[in-house]
Short mmCIF file of C-alpha atoms in Angstrom, two decimals:
data_model
loop_
_atom_site.label_atom_id
_atom_site.label_comp_id
_atom_site.label_asym_id
_atom_site.label_seq_id
_atom_site.Cartn_x
_atom_site.Cartn_y
_atom_site.Cartn_z
CA UNK A 28 0.03 -0.15 0.14
CA UNK A 29 0.84 3.76 0.08
CA UNK A 30 3.41 4.55 1.84
CA UNK A 31 5.06 8.22 3.84
CA UNK A 32 8.30 8.18 5.00
CA UNK A 33 9.79 10.70 7.58
CA UNK A 34 13.51 11.29 8.05
CA UNK A 35 14.52 11.82 10.77
CA UNK A 36 12.79 9.87 13.26
CA UNK A 37 14.35 11.92 16.47
CA UNK A 38 16.12 15.16 16.59
CA UNK A 39 17.92 16.31 19.58
CA UNK A 40 19.99 19.02 19.33
CA UNK A 41 20.66 22.80 20.82
CA UNK A 42 18.51 25.61 21.09
CA UNK A 43 19.48 28.24 17.89
CA UNK A 44 19.64 25.10 15.60
CA UNK A 45 17.87 24.91 12.51
CA UNK A 46 16.47 21.74 11.49
CA UNK A 47 15.35 19.97 8.15
CA UNK A 48 12.56 17.24 8.59
CA UNK A 49 11.56 15.43 4.94
CA UNK A 50 8.63 13.67 4.28
CA UNK A 51 8.78 11.11 0.93
CA UNK A 52 5.32 9.86 -0.94
CA UNK A 53 7.56 6.32 -1.86
CA UNK A 54 5.25 4.80 -4.24
CA UNK A 55 2.36 7.41 -5.23
CA UNK A 56 3.04 11.30 -6.43
CA UNK A 57 1.18 14.15 -4.02
CA UNK A 58 0.66 17.02 -5.39
CA UNK A 59 -0.33 18.13 -2.03
CA UNK A 60 1.24 17.37 1.47
CA UNK A 61 0.29 18.59 5.27
CA UNK A 62 2.49 19.39 8.09
CA UNK A 63 0.68 18.69 11.33
CA UNK A 64 2.44 19.29 15.18
CA UNK A 65 1.59 17.44 17.75
CA UNK A 66 2.33 18.15 21.63
CA UNK A 67 1.88 15.28 24.04
CA UNK A 68 -1.46 13.83 24.63
CA UNK A 69 -2.68 16.26 22.42
CA UNK A 70 -4.43 16.06 19.32
CA UNK A 71 -2.50 16.93 15.63
CA UNK A 72 -2.71 20.67 14.71
CA UNK A 73 -2.29 21.32 11.09
CA UNK A 74 0.59 23.64 10.55
CA UNK A 75 0.68 24.26 6.60
CA UNK A 76 -0.49 23.14 3.11
CA UNK A 77 2.39 22.25 0.90
CA UNK A 78 2.00 22.61 -2.87
CA UNK A 79 4.24 21.24 -5.44
CA UNK A 80 5.96 23.78 -7.15
CA UNK A 81 4.20 26.77 -4.80
CA UNK A 82 4.23 28.51 -1.98
CA UNK A 83 2.80 26.59 1.42
CA UNK A 84 -0.54 27.97 3.30
CA UNK A 85 0.27 28.61 6.33
CA UNK A 86 -2.63 28.19 9.16
CA UNK A 87 -3.79 30.92 10.90
CA UNK A 88 -1.11 31.68 14.10
CA UNK A 89 1.98 29.68 12.60
CA UNK A 90 5.08 31.63 11.33
CA UNK A 91 6.18 31.35 7.95
CA UNK A 92 9.34 32.39 8.28
CA UNK A 93 9.72 30.14 11.56
CA UNK A 94 8.27 27.02 9.50
CA UNK A 95 10.05 26.96 5.69
CA UNK A 96 8.60 24.19 4.04
CA UNK A 97 9.71 23.05 0.47
CA UNK A 98 7.75 21.40 -2.02
CA UNK A 99 10.11 20.56 -4.86
CA UNK A 100 9.27 17.61 -6.60
CA UNK A 101 6.07 15.58 -6.25
CA UNK A 102 7.38 12.72 -3.49
CA UNK A 103 9.19 15.14 -1.71
CA UNK A 104 8.50 18.04 0.93
CA UNK A 105 10.33 19.26 2.80
CA UNK A 106 10.00 21.33 6.70
CA UNK A 107 12.66 23.16 8.45
CA UNK A 108 12.15 24.64 11.72
CA UNK A 109 14.90 27.70 11.82
CA UNK A 110 16.39 28.85 15.32
CA UNK A 111 14.76 26.02 17.01
CA UNK A 112 13.30 26.62 20.82
CA UNK A 113 12.33 24.89 23.21
CA UNK A 114 9.04 25.24 22.95
CA UNK A 115 9.62 24.25 19.12
CA UNK A 116 9.97 20.59 20.46
CA UNK A 117 6.83 18.82 19.17
CA UNK A 118 5.85 14.99 17.20
CA UNK A 119 5.68 17.06 13.70
CA UNK A 120 3.85 14.69 11.18
CA UNK A 121 2.99 14.85 7.49
CA UNK A 122 0.52 13.26 5.50
CA UNK A 123 0.18 12.89 1.59
CA UNK A 124 -2.35 11.64 -0.92
CA UNK A 125 -2.06 10.47 -3.99
CA UNK A 126 -3.21 11.94 -7.36
CA UNK A 127 -4.77 11.00 -10.26
CA UNK A 128 -8.20 8.83 -10.73
CA UNK A 129 -8.85 7.01 -7.96
CA UNK A 130 -6.82 8.87 -5.52
CA UNK A 131 -6.66 7.30 -2.46
CA UNK A 132 -7.06 8.97 1.22
CA UNK A 133 -4.00 10.78 3.08
CA UNK A 134 -1.54 8.31 4.43
CA UNK A 135 0.80 9.74 7.05
CA UNK A 136 4.35 9.50 8.19
CA UNK A 137 5.36 8.01 11.38
CA UNK A 138 6.55 11.06 12.70
CA UNK A 139 9.45 13.34 13.48
CA UNK A 140 10.27 13.62 17.72
CA UNK A 141 11.82 17.08 17.76
CA UNK A 142 13.45 17.87 21.01
CA UNK A 143 15.55 21.44 21.54
CA UNK A 144 17.70 21.49 24.38
CA UNK B 15 -13.51 27.17 10.59
CA UNK B 16 -14.40 23.96 11.35
CA UNK B 17 -14.57 22.72 14.64
CA UNK B 18 -14.56 19.29 15.30
CA UNK B 19 -15.70 17.73 19.49
CA UNK B 20 -14.95 14.09 20.45
CA UNK B 21 -16.40 12.32 23.44
CA UNK B 22 -15.29 10.15 25.37
CA UNK B 23 -11.72 12.07 26.18
CA UNK B 24 -11.25 8.16 28.05
CA UNK B 25 -13.03 4.82 27.15
CA UNK B 26 -11.64 1.35 29.45
CA UNK B 27 -13.55 -1.19 27.82
CA UNK B 28 -14.02 -5.03 29.39
CA UNK B 29 -12.17 -7.33 26.49
CA UNK B 30 -14.70 -8.50 24.60
CA UNK B 31 -17.24 -5.65 24.24
CA UNK B 32 -17.97 -3.21 21.79
CA UNK B 33 -16.60 0.62 22.20
CA UNK B 34 -18.18 3.62 20.92
CA UNK B 35 -16.52 7.00 20.03
CA UNK B 36 -18.65 9.88 19.49
CA UNK B 37 -17.81 13.45 17.16
CA UNK B 38 -19.56 15.99 15.90
CA UNK B 39 -18.51 19.15 13.31
CA UNK B 40 -19.69 22.35 12.91
CA UNK B 41 -19.55 23.10 9.03
CA UNK B 42 -22.09 21.14 6.94
CA UNK B 43 -19.84 21.34 3.94
CA UNK B 44 -17.79 18.81 5.23
CA UNK B 45 -17.92 15.80 2.84
CA UNK B 46 -15.71 12.99 4.32
CA UNK B 47 -15.30 11.64 8.09
CA UNK B 48 -11.98 9.54 8.61
CA UNK B 49 -11.08 7.50 11.62
CA UNK B 50 -7.63 6.76 12.61
CA UNK B 51 -5.56 4.89 14.88
CA UNK B 52 -2.14 6.00 16.70
CA UNK B 53 -0.22 4.08 18.53
CA UNK B 54 2.86 5.38 21.09
CA UNK B 55 5.25 7.17 18.97
CA UNK B 56 3.61 6.59 15.47
CA UNK B 57 1.90 8.53 13.16
CA UNK B 58 -2.45 8.30 12.42
CA UNK B 59 -3.59 5.22 10.56
CA UNK B 60 -6.73 5.49 8.68
CA UNK B 61 -8.86 2.67 10.15
CA UNK B 62 -12.44 3.62 8.35
CA UNK B 63 -13.83 6.59 6.53
CA UNK B 64 -17.03 7.48 5.38
CA UNK B 65 -18.58 10.12 2.53
CA UNK B 66 -21.13 12.60 2.81
CA UNK B 67 -23.92 10.45 0.88
CA UNK B 68 -23.41 7.68 2.95
CA UNK B 69 -24.96 6.80 6.15
CA UNK B 70 -23.01 3.74 7.61
CA UNK B 71 -19.94 1.46 6.47
CA UNK B 72 -18.63 -1.45 8.46
CA UNK B 73 -15.43 -3.08 8.10
CA UNK B 74 -15.31 -6.18 9.77
CA UNK B 75 -15.16 -5.02 13.87
CA UNK B 76 -15.30 -1.62 12.80
CA UNK B 77 -18.63 0.37 11.83
CA UNK B 78 -18.84 4.31 11.49
CA UNK B 79 -22.36 5.50 11.20
CA UNK B 80 -22.99 9.13 10.15
CA UNK B 81 -25.97 11.98 10.22
CA UNK B 82 -25.21 14.65 8.31
CA UNK B 83 -28.57 16.60 9.44
CA UNK B 84 -27.38 16.58 12.89
CA UNK B 85 -23.58 16.94 11.67
CA UNK B 86 -22.64 13.49 14.35
CA UNK B 87 -20.98 10.45 13.39
CA UNK B 88 -19.94 7.47 15.46
CA UNK B 89 -17.14 5.21 15.55
CA UNK B 90 -18.10 1.43 16.94
CA UNK B 91 -15.68 -1.33 17.70
CA UNK B 92 -17.01 -4.76 18.55
CA UNK B 93 -15.95 -8.01 20.28
CA UNK B 94 -12.45 -5.49 21.24
CA UNK B 95 -8.91 -6.66 21.72
CA UNK B 96 -5.91 -5.94 23.62
CA UNK B 97 -4.47 -4.59 20.07
CA UNK B 98 -7.61 -2.09 20.14
CA UNK B 99 -6.16 -0.48 22.93
CA UNK B 100 -4.94 3.31 21.05
CA UNK B 101 -5.85 6.64 21.21
CA UNK B 102 -8.40 7.53 18.29
CA UNK B 103 -9.01 9.98 16.45
CA UNK B 104 -11.92 11.53 14.07
CA UNK B 105 -11.45 14.07 11.63
CA UNK B 106 -13.53 16.25 8.95
CA UNK B 107 -12.32 17.24 5.41
CA UNK B 108 -14.10 18.64 2.28
CA UNK B 109 -13.01 15.99 0.62
CA UNK B 110 -9.88 12.96 0.53
CA UNK B 111 -7.24 15.28 -0.88
CA UNK B 112 -8.11 18.39 1.75
CA UNK B 113 -6.83 18.85 4.62
CA UNK B 114 -7.90 17.21 7.59
CA UNK B 115 -9.52 18.91 11.16
CA UNK B 116 -8.80 16.19 13.94
CA UNK B 117 -11.29 16.09 16.83
CA UNK B 118 -9.33 15.88 20.77
CA UNK B 119 -8.94 12.27 20.64
CA UNK B 120 -10.14 9.02 22.84
CA UNK B 121 -7.83 6.96 24.57
CA UNK B 122 -9.21 3.74 24.29
CA UNK B 123 -8.32 0.84 26.71
CA UNK B 124 -9.11 -2.44 26.46
CA UNK B 125 -9.17 -4.25 30.00
CA UNK B 126 -8.25 -7.94 30.56
#
């Protein structure tokens, strides 16, 4: 079945570091990918919609200069957390849906746990 | 914007009994209602979904019902097993490839 892969699965780094997270659709093409953030024991909150070849659409309250999104191909979107601080520590999850006739539901990656010291 | 309410937040069920989780939504234009199961440290997995032109859908021990007039939908798990223990999220979207708004989740414990 369709698989979405995220890398890395876990990151621990110092405050002020920029961190890049990759989201890949392994066996299908995705014009749209979504980035979510999940704090412990809470729900997934949509951060932004990543569109291949164009600028991402950010949800209200999400700083676009803080969370840089690039969707350079139909199988890869990246989220860069710039100058990360402890309050950015969270579980970041991406999702993607395939395009074309008979497209399927969204498939989620297994997330990236980001810990900022 | 869309608002999704989910109840209960925690549910303990004896193994073999049924579990029911309920959700309501606010935007009558929503058309797609997936349910996700999330295990510790992993991303959510789709377990069943339903579109607004269908009132009920079943897949083995899992079923979903939708009342579009009342704007609520429910997940039913029958003959619960220990591996059903997880956090379950209801979600709402305009279409299968559109952004998804999640409920707050239900932590389901299956008691031996």
